[in-house]
PDB file of C-alpha atoms in Angstrom:
ATOM      1  CA  MET A   1       0.000   0.000   0.000  1.00 26.00           C
ATOM      2  CA  LYS A   2       1.097   3.575  -0.607  1.00 27.00           C
ATOM      3  CA  LYS A   3       1.304   6.309   2.037  1.00 30.00           C
ATOM      4  CA  ILE A   4      -1.118   9.204   1.839  1.00 29.00           C
ATOM      5  CA  VAL A   5       1.028  12.260   1.202  1.00 26.00           C
ATOM      6  CA  SER A   6      -0.878  14.414   3.657  1.00 36.00           C
ATOM      7  CA  GLY A   7      -0.716  11.778   6.408  1.00 40.00           C
ATOM      8  CA  LEU A   8      -4.201  10.989   7.695  1.00 40.00           C
ATOM      9  CA  LEU A   9      -4.514  12.005  11.338  1.00 38.00           C
ATOM     10  CA  ALA A  10      -1.059  13.520  11.302  1.00 37.00           C
ATOM     11  CA  ALA A  11       0.766  10.229  10.905  1.00 37.00           C
ATOM     12  CA  ALA A  12      -0.919   8.829  14.000  1.00 38.00           C
ATOM     13  CA  MET A  13      -3.365   6.351  12.507  1.00 42.00           C
ATOM     14  CA  ALA A  14      -3.048   3.228  10.359  1.00 42.00           C
ATOM     15  CA  PHE A  15      -5.401   0.919   8.536  1.00 34.00           C
ATOM     16  CA  THR A  16      -5.897  -2.707   9.491  1.00 31.00           C
ATOM     17  CA  SER A  17      -5.899  -5.512   6.978  1.00 28.00           C
ATOM     18  CA  VAL A  18      -9.573  -4.824   6.374  1.00 30.00           C
ATOM     19  CA  GLY A  19      -9.018  -1.133   5.791  1.00 35.00           C
ATOM     20  CA  LEU A  20     -10.367   0.339   9.027  1.00 38.00           C
ATOM     21  CA  PRO A  21      -8.445   3.233  10.616  1.00 43.00           C
ATOM     22  CA  VAL A  22      -7.199   2.342  14.098  1.00 40.00           C
ATOM     23  CA  MET A  23      -4.807   3.968  16.553  1.00 38.00           C
ATOM     24  CA  ASN A  24      -1.158   2.980  16.237  1.00 39.00           C
ATOM     25  CA  ASN A  25       1.294   5.469  17.726  1.00 36.00           C
ATOM     26  CA  GLY A  26       3.833   6.668  15.207  1.00 34.00           C
ATOM     27  CA  ALA A  27       2.407   4.773  12.245  1.00 30.00           C
ATOM     28  CA  HIS A  28       1.373   6.368   8.987  1.00 31.00           C
ATOM     29  CA  ALA A  29      -2.024   6.107   7.367  1.00 38.00           C
ATOM     30  CA  HIS A  30      -2.179   4.217   4.103  1.00 35.00           C
ATOM     31  CA  ILE A  31      -4.221   4.170   0.952  1.00 37.00           C
ATOM     32  CA  GLU A  32      -4.439   1.355  -1.584  1.00 38.00           C
ATOM     33  CA  THR A  33      -4.205   3.178  -4.889  1.00 38.00           C
ATOM     34  CA  GLY A  34      -4.884   6.869  -4.445  1.00 46.00           C
ATOM     35  CA  ILE A  35      -7.676   6.599  -7.008  1.00 46.00           C
ATOM     36  CA  VAL A  36     -10.053   9.545  -6.895  1.00 51.00           C
ATOM     37  CA  ALA A  37     -13.630   9.236  -8.089  1.00 52.00           C
ATOM     38  CA  HIS A  38     -16.794  11.292  -7.957  1.00 56.00           C
ATOM     39  CA  ALA A  39     -19.796   9.744  -6.271  1.00 54.00           C
ATOM     40  CA  GLU A  40     -22.633   9.022  -8.629  1.00 52.00           C
ATOM     41  CA  SER A  41     -25.388  10.289  -6.354  1.00 55.00           C
ATOM     42  CA  TYR A  42     -23.603  12.517  -3.832  1.00 73.00           C
ATOM     43  CA  ASP A  43     -21.713  15.808  -3.857  1.00 92.00           C
ATOM     44  CA  PHE A  44     -18.427  14.261  -2.744  1.00 94.00           C
ATOM     45  CA  THR A  45     -15.085  13.266  -4.188  1.00 94.00           C
ATOM     46  CA  TYR A  46     -13.505  10.239  -2.554  1.00 94.00           C
ATOM     47  CA  SER A  47     -10.352   8.119  -2.505  1.00 94.00           C
ATOM     48  CA  ASN A  48     -10.506   4.331  -2.380  1.00 92.00           C
ATOM     49  CA  LEU A  49      -9.145   2.660   0.740  1.00 90.00           C
ATOM     50  CA  ASP A  50      -8.727  -1.032   1.431  1.00 81.00           C
ATOM     51  CA  ASP A  51     -11.575  -3.536   1.524  1.00 79.00           C
ATOM     52  CA  ASN A  52     -14.291  -1.524  -0.170  1.00 90.00           C
ATOM     53  CA  CYS A  53     -13.924   1.535   2.089  1.00 95.00           C
ATOM     54  CA  VAL A  54     -13.499   5.141   0.985  1.00 96.00           C
ATOM     55  CA  MET A  55     -12.255   8.446   2.371  1.00 97.00           C
ATOM     56  CA  LEU A  56     -14.208  11.566   1.421  1.00 97.00           C
ATOM     57  CA  THR A  57     -11.770  14.231   0.265  1.00 96.00           C
ATOM     58  CA  ARG A  58     -14.015  17.041  -0.958  1.00 96.00           C
ATOM     59  CA  TYR A  59     -17.583  18.234  -0.635  1.00 96.00           C
ATOM     60  CA  HIS A  60     -18.906  20.015  -3.728  1.00 94.00           C
ATOM     61  CA  GLY A  61     -22.464  20.719  -2.616  1.00 93.00           C
ATOM     62  CA  SER A  62     -24.127  23.955  -1.566  1.00 94.00           C
ATOM     63  CA  ASP A  63     -26.236  22.780   1.385  1.00 95.00           C
ATOM     64  CA  THR A  64     -25.749  24.514   4.714  1.00 97.00           C
ATOM     65  CA  ASP A  65     -26.814  21.463   6.736  1.00 97.00           C
ATOM     66  CA  VAL A  66     -24.961  18.354   5.583  1.00 97.00           C
ATOM     67  CA  ILE A  67     -25.492  14.711   6.491  1.00 96.00           C
ATOM     68  CA  VAL A  68     -22.414  12.711   5.519  1.00 97.00           C
ATOM     69  CA  PRO A  69     -23.504   9.427   3.896  1.00 96.00           C
ATOM     70  CA  SER A  70     -22.383   6.146   5.438  1.00 96.00           C
ATOM     71  CA  GLU A  71     -22.043   4.595   1.993  1.00 95.00           C
ATOM     72  CA  ILE A  72     -21.204   5.912  -1.472  1.00 93.00           C
ATOM     73  CA  ASP A  73     -21.353   3.940  -4.717  1.00 90.00           C
ATOM     74  CA  GLY A  74     -21.476   0.739  -2.680  1.00 91.00           C
ATOM     75  CA  HIS A  75     -18.408   1.668  -0.598  1.00 93.00           C
ATOM     76  CA  ARG A  76     -18.434   2.241   3.156  1.00 96.00           C
ATOM     77  CA  VAL A  77     -17.417   5.784   4.133  1.00 97.00           C
ATOM     78  CA  ALA A  78     -14.666   5.180   6.716  1.00 97.00           C
ATOM     79  CA  ALA A  79     -12.753   8.473   6.829  1.00 98.00           C
ATOM     80  CA  LEU A  80     -12.803  12.186   6.085  1.00 98.00           C
ATOM     81  CA  GLU A  81      -9.835  14.369   5.172  1.00 98.00           C
ATOM     82  CA  LYS A  82      -9.922  17.997   3.974  1.00 98.00           C
ATOM     83  CA  THR A  83     -13.507  17.227   3.030  1.00 98.00           C
ATOM     84  CA  PHE A  84     -15.010  20.588   3.994  1.00 98.00           C
ATOM     85  CA  SER A  85     -11.823  22.623   4.331  1.00 98.00           C
ATOM     86  CA  ARG A  86     -12.412  26.379   3.790  1.00 98.00           C
ATOM     87  CA  ASN A  87     -16.093  25.874   3.039  1.00 98.00           C
ATOM     88  CA  LYS A  88     -17.851  29.126   3.988  1.00 97.00           C
ATOM     89  CA  ASN A  89     -21.447  27.886   3.710  1.00 97.00           C
ATOM     90  CA  ILE A  90     -21.942  24.827   5.899  1.00 98.00           C
ATOM     91  CA  LYS A  91     -23.547  25.429   9.293  1.00 98.00           C
ATOM     92  CA  SER A  92     -24.065  21.898  10.598  1.00 98.00           C
ATOM     93  CA  VAL A  93     -22.660  18.478   9.770  1.00 98.00           C
ATOM     94  CA  THR A  94     -23.733  15.021  10.912  1.00 98.00           C
ATOM     95  CA  ILE A  95     -21.061  12.329  10.717  1.00 98.00           C
ATOM     96  CA  PRO A  96     -22.307   8.721  10.553  1.00 98.00           C
ATOM     97  CA  GLU A  97     -21.126   5.785  12.639  1.00 97.00           C
ATOM     98  CA  SER A  98     -19.347   4.312   9.635  1.00 98.00           C
ATOM     99  CA  VAL A  99     -16.648   7.004   9.942  1.00 98.00           C
ATOM    100  CA  GLU A 100     -13.641   6.140  12.116  1.00 97.00           C
ATOM    101  CA  ALA A 101     -11.261   8.967  11.253  1.00 97.00           C
ATOM    102  CA  ILE A 102     -11.703  12.733  10.955  1.00 98.00           C
ATOM    103  CA  GLY A 103      -8.426  13.551   9.257  1.00 98.00           C
ATOM    104  CA  VAL A 104      -6.196  16.549   8.700  1.00 98.00           C
ATOM    105  CA  ASP A 105      -7.965  19.840   7.859  1.00 98.00           C
ATOM    106  CA  THR A 106     -11.371  18.173   7.527  1.00 98.00           C
ATOM    107  CA  PHE A 107     -13.217  21.305   8.696  1.00 98.00           C
ATOM    108  CA  TYR A 108     -10.343  23.784   8.647  1.00 98.00           C
ATOM    109  CA  ASN A 109     -11.474  27.403   8.342  1.00 98.00           C
ATOM    110  CA  CYS A 110     -15.176  26.552   7.985  1.00 98.00           C
ATOM    111  CA  THR A 111     -16.168  29.923   9.393  1.00 98.00           C
ATOM    112  CA  ALA A 112     -19.948  29.361   9.281  1.00 98.00           C
ATOM    113  CA  LEU A 113     -19.891  25.936  10.967  1.00 98.00           C
ATOM    114  CA  GLU A 114     -21.868  26.063  14.210  1.00 98.00           C
ATOM    115  CA  SER A 115     -22.411  22.426  15.155  1.00 97.00           C
ATOM    116  CA  VAL A 116     -21.100  18.941  14.414  1.00 98.00           C
ATOM    117  CA  GLN A 117     -22.630  15.643  15.472  1.00 98.00           C
ATOM    118  CA  ILE A 118     -19.897  13.015  15.553  1.00 98.00           C
ATOM    119  CA  GLY A 119     -20.631   9.311  15.118  1.00 97.00           C
ATOM    120  CA  GLU A 120     -19.891   6.878  17.930  1.00 97.00           C
ATOM    121  CA  ASN A 121     -17.078   5.067  16.092  1.00 98.00           C
ATOM    122  CA  VAL A 122     -14.676   7.937  15.395  1.00 98.00           C
ATOM    123  CA  LYS A 123     -11.277   7.022  16.851  1.00 98.00           C
ATOM    124  CA  GLY A 124      -9.248  10.118  16.147  1.00 97.00           C
ATOM    125  CA  LEU A 125      -9.043  13.717  14.943  1.00 98.00           C
ATOM    126  CA  GLY A 126      -6.191  14.902  12.751  1.00 97.00           C
ATOM    127  CA  GLU A 127      -4.195  18.117  12.958  1.00 97.00           C
ATOM    128  CA  TYR A 128      -6.275  21.255  12.360  1.00 98.00           C
ATOM    129  CA  ALA A 129      -9.393  19.105  11.989  1.00 98.00           C
ATOM    130  CA  PHE A 130     -11.552  21.979  13.272  1.00 98.00           C
ATOM    131  CA  GLY A 131      -8.946  24.756  13.219  1.00 98.00           C
ATOM    132  CA  LYS A 132     -10.348  28.270  12.738  1.00 98.00           C
ATOM    133  CA  CYS A 133     -13.980  27.165  12.834  1.00 98.00           C
ATOM    134  CA  THR A 134     -14.842  30.533  14.326  1.00 98.00           C
ATOM    135  CA  ALA A 135     -18.599  29.922  14.655  1.00 98.00           C
ATOM    136  CA  LEU A 136     -18.387  26.490  16.306  1.00 98.00           C
ATOM    137  CA  LYS A 137     -19.949  26.800  19.761  1.00 97.00           C
ATOM    138  CA  GLU A 138     -19.574  23.401  21.411  1.00 97.00           C
ATOM    139  CA  ILE A 139     -18.224  19.961  20.687  1.00 98.00           C
ATOM    140  CA  THR A 140     -18.731  16.514  22.191  1.00 98.00           C
ATOM    141  CA  LEU A 141     -16.313  13.735  21.306  1.00 98.00           C
ATOM    142  CA  PRO A 142     -17.619  10.168  21.759  1.00 98.00           C
ATOM    143  CA  GLN A 143     -16.139   7.401  23.907  1.00 97.00           C
ATOM    144  CA  SER A 144     -14.449   5.898  20.861  1.00 98.00           C
ATOM    145  CA  VAL A 145     -12.032   8.833  20.449  1.00 98.00           C
ATOM    146  CA  GLU A 146      -8.451   8.031  21.509  1.00 97.00           C
ATOM    147  CA  TYR A 147      -6.406  10.636  19.649  1.00 97.00           C
ATOM    148  CA  ILE A 148      -6.636  14.383  19.041  1.00 98.00           C
ATOM    149  CA  GLY A 149      -4.039  15.967  16.765  1.00 97.00           C
ATOM    150  CA  LYS A 150      -2.245  19.203  17.551  1.00 97.00           C
ATOM    151  CA  GLU A 151      -4.138  22.434  16.903  1.00 98.00           C
ATOM    152  CA  ALA A 152      -7.273  20.400  16.229  1.00 98.00           C
ATOM    153  CA  PHE A 153      -9.414  23.251  17.608  1.00 98.00           C
ATOM    154  CA  TYR A 154      -6.957  26.099  17.159  1.00 98.00           C
ATOM    155  CA  ASN A 155      -8.560  29.528  17.180  1.00 98.00           C
ATOM    156  CA  CYS A 156     -12.164  28.325  17.428  1.00 98.00           C
ATOM    157  CA  SER A 157     -13.023  31.698  18.912  1.00 97.00           C
ATOM    158  CA  ALA A 158     -16.737  31.014  19.581  1.00 98.00           C
ATOM    159  CA  LEU A 159     -16.201  27.613  21.207  1.00 98.00           C
ATOM    160  CA  THR A 160     -17.470  27.653  24.809  1.00 98.00           C
ATOM    161  CA  ASP A 161     -17.849  24.014  25.897  1.00 98.00           C
ATOM    162  CA  VAL A 162     -15.865  20.869  25.131  1.00 98.00           C
ATOM    163  CA  THR A 163     -16.624  17.339  26.311  1.00 98.00           C
ATOM    164  CA  VAL A 164     -14.171  14.521  25.599  1.00 98.00           C
ATOM    165  CA  ASN A 165     -15.721  11.187  26.511  1.00 97.00           C
ATOM    166  CA  GLY A 166     -13.010   9.013  25.004  1.00 96.00           C
ATOM    167  CA  ASN A 167      -9.766   7.610  26.368  1.00 96.00           C
ATOM    168  CA  VAL A 168      -7.525  10.491  25.280  1.00 98.00           C
ATOM    169  CA  SER A 169      -4.257  10.205  27.196  1.00 97.00           C
ATOM    170  CA  ARG A 170      -2.445  13.140  25.602  1.00 97.00           C
ATOM    171  CA  VAL A 171      -3.557  16.671  24.779  1.00 98.00           C
ATOM    172  CA  LYS A 172      -1.180  17.870  22.105  1.00 97.00           C
ATOM    173  CA  GLU A 173       0.364  21.297  21.676  1.00 97.00           C
ATOM    174  CA  GLU A 174      -1.986  24.183  20.910  1.00 97.00           C
ATOM    175  CA  THR A 175      -4.978  21.843  20.679  1.00 98.00           C
ATOM    176  CA  PHE A 176      -7.289  24.572  22.022  1.00 97.00           C
ATOM    177  CA  SER A 177      -4.969  27.559  21.679  1.00 96.00           C
ATOM    178  CA  GLY A 178      -6.770  30.776  20.810  1.00 96.00           C
ATOM    179  CA  CYS A 179     -10.219  29.541  21.863  1.00 97.00           C
ATOM    180  CA  SER A 180     -10.893  32.865  23.562  1.00 96.00           C
ATOM    181  CA  ALA A 181     -14.510  32.098  24.545  1.00 97.00           C
ATOM    182  CA  LEU A 182     -13.840  28.609  25.911  1.00 97.00           C
ATOM    183  CA  LYS A 183     -15.288  28.276  29.418  1.00 97.00           C
ATOM    184  CA  SER A 184     -15.286  24.571  30.256  1.00 97.00           C
ATOM    185  CA  VAL A 185     -13.460  21.431  29.181  1.00 98.00           C
ATOM    186  CA  ASN A 186     -14.439  18.040  30.553  1.00 97.00           C
ATOM    187  CA  PHE A 187     -12.230  15.015  29.941  1.00 97.00           C
ATOM    188  CA  ALA A 188     -13.180  11.454  30.842  1.00 97.00           C
ATOM    189  CA  ALA A 189     -11.835  10.488  34.260  1.00 94.00           C
ATOM    190  CA  ASN A 190      -8.486   8.676  34.594  1.00 94.00           C
ATOM    191  CA  CYS A 191      -7.462   9.241  30.982  1.00 96.00           C
ATOM    192  CA  VAL A 192      -5.363  12.370  30.452  1.00 97.00           C
ATOM    193  CA  GLU A 193      -1.739  11.781  31.433  1.00 97.00           C
ATOM    194  CA  ARG A 194       0.050  14.470  29.453  1.00 98.00           C
ATOM    195  CA  ILE A 195      -0.734  17.980  28.229  1.00 97.00           C
ATOM    196  CA  ASP A 196       1.742  19.535  25.799  1.00 98.00           C
ATOM    197  CA  LYS A 197       2.880  23.146  25.614  1.00 97.00           C
ATOM    198  CA  ASN A 198       0.438  25.941  24.820  1.00 96.00           C
ATOM    199  CA  ALA A 199      -2.503  23.529  24.736  1.00 97.00           C
ATOM    200  CA  PHE A 200      -4.863  26.128  26.232  1.00 96.00           C
ATOM    201  CA  THR A 201      -2.904  29.348  25.670  1.00 94.00           C
ATOM    202  CA  GLY A 202      -5.178  32.326  25.088  1.00 93.00           C
ATOM    203  CA  CYS A 203      -8.292  30.632  26.483  1.00 96.00           C
ATOM    204  CA  LYS A 204      -9.004  33.664  28.629  1.00 95.00           C
ATOM    205  CA  GLU A 205     -12.478  32.577  29.753  1.00 96.00           C
ATOM    206  CA  LEU A 206     -11.498  29.026  30.695  1.00 96.00           C
ATOM    207  CA  SER A 207     -12.552  28.590  34.306  1.00 96.00           C
ATOM    208  CA  GLU A 208     -13.560  24.920  34.522  1.00 95.00           C
ATOM    209  CA  ILE A 209     -11.507  21.904  33.534  1.00 95.00           C
ATOM    210  CA  SER A 210     -12.120  18.387  34.828  1.00 96.00           C
ATOM    211  CA  GLY A 211     -10.661  14.927  34.307  1.00 96.00           C
ATOM    212  CA  LEU A 212      -7.042  15.748  35.150  1.00 94.00           C
ATOM    213  CA  ASP A 213      -6.774  13.316  38.062  1.00 94.00           C
ATOM    214  CA  SER A 214      -4.284  11.092  36.183  1.00 95.00           C
ATOM    215  CA  LEU A 215      -2.118  13.942  34.845  1.00 96.00           C
ATOM    216  CA  LYS A 216       1.612  13.127  34.975  1.00 97.00           C
ATOM    217  CA  GLU A 217       3.260  15.547  32.545  1.00 97.00           C
ATOM    218  CA  LEU A 218       2.552  19.226  31.947  1.00 96.00           C
ATOM    219  CA  GLY A 219       4.231  21.225  29.202  1.00 96.00           C
ATOM    220  CA  THR A 220       5.168  24.894  29.301  1.00 95.00           C
ATOM    221  CA  ASP A 221       2.607  27.697  29.130  1.00 95.00           C
ATOM    222  CA  VAL A 222      -0.272  25.225  28.980  1.00 95.00           C
ATOM    223  CA  PHE A 223      -2.760  27.484  30.781  1.00 92.00           C
ATOM    224  CA  THR A 224      -1.230  30.895  30.070  1.00 88.00           C
ATOM    225  CA  ASP A 225      -3.798  33.731  30.213  1.00 85.00           C
ATOM    226  CA  THR A 226      -6.622  31.492  31.440  1.00 91.00           C
ATOM    227  CA  ALA A 227      -9.073  32.319  34.234  1.00 87.00           C
ATOM    228  CA  TRP A 228      -8.482  28.794  35.562  1.00 82.00           C
ATOM    229  CA  LEU A 229      -4.800  29.515  36.206  1.00 82.00           C
ATOM    230  CA  ALA A 230      -5.489  32.983  37.619  1.00 79.00           C
ATOM    231  CA  ALA A 231      -7.782  31.435  40.237  1.00 80.00           C
ATOM    232  CA  LYS A 232      -5.083  29.040  41.481  1.00 72.00           C
TER     233      LYS A 232
END
C-alpha cells in the first residue's frame, strides 16, 4: 500500500488488513491506490481505501446542513480528510457511525460551521481538523475517540464548551490555543496523562476543567492567560 502524502490524522493512525483506521502510535495512514472518483449520487469526491472503504476528500455541494452518507457507490465511508476545508457555507454536519477517522484539515477554516454531530465510532481527529472554525460553539467527542491531533481546535473563537468522553491520554500542543470564549473542558476520568505546551494558551475565559486526576506531565505555558490559572 502507498502512504497518503498528507498523512491521515497527522501520521498517528493506520489501517488494518480490512481497511479500518485504528490507533497505532507513530504509524502512517495508508491508501491502496490513491484513485479519486466522484460519487454518482452525492456531492463528494472520494479516494478508495482497502476492503471496499473510501475516504471523502471534498464536498462540492451547496447545502448549509450536511449529512455525511455512510455509503457511497457501494463503498463504506470510513474516513474524512480535507472534506469541507475552507467551506464558507456549511452550518451543521452530521457524521455517521461508519466514519472512524476525521483527518487533517477536515473542517479547517469553515467559518460558518456552528455544530457537528460526531458518530460513535470515530477514533481520532487529525491536525487542524476543526482549526479556525470561528462559529463552532460546542463539541462533544464520543467514547471511541483516543487521539486528538495538535491544533485540532486552534482559534475556534466562539467555542465555549468541550466534552471529551473518550480515552484520550495526551492533549497535544496548541490543541485549544486561541479559543478565547472557551469556558469549560471536561475530559473522561483517569485518561489524560500528558498535556503539551500551549494547549490552552489564550483561552481567557477558561474557568472549569475536569478529568485531570491522572495527569503526569505538563508542558510549558499550557494554561497561560486562562481564568483557571489565575484562580489558582
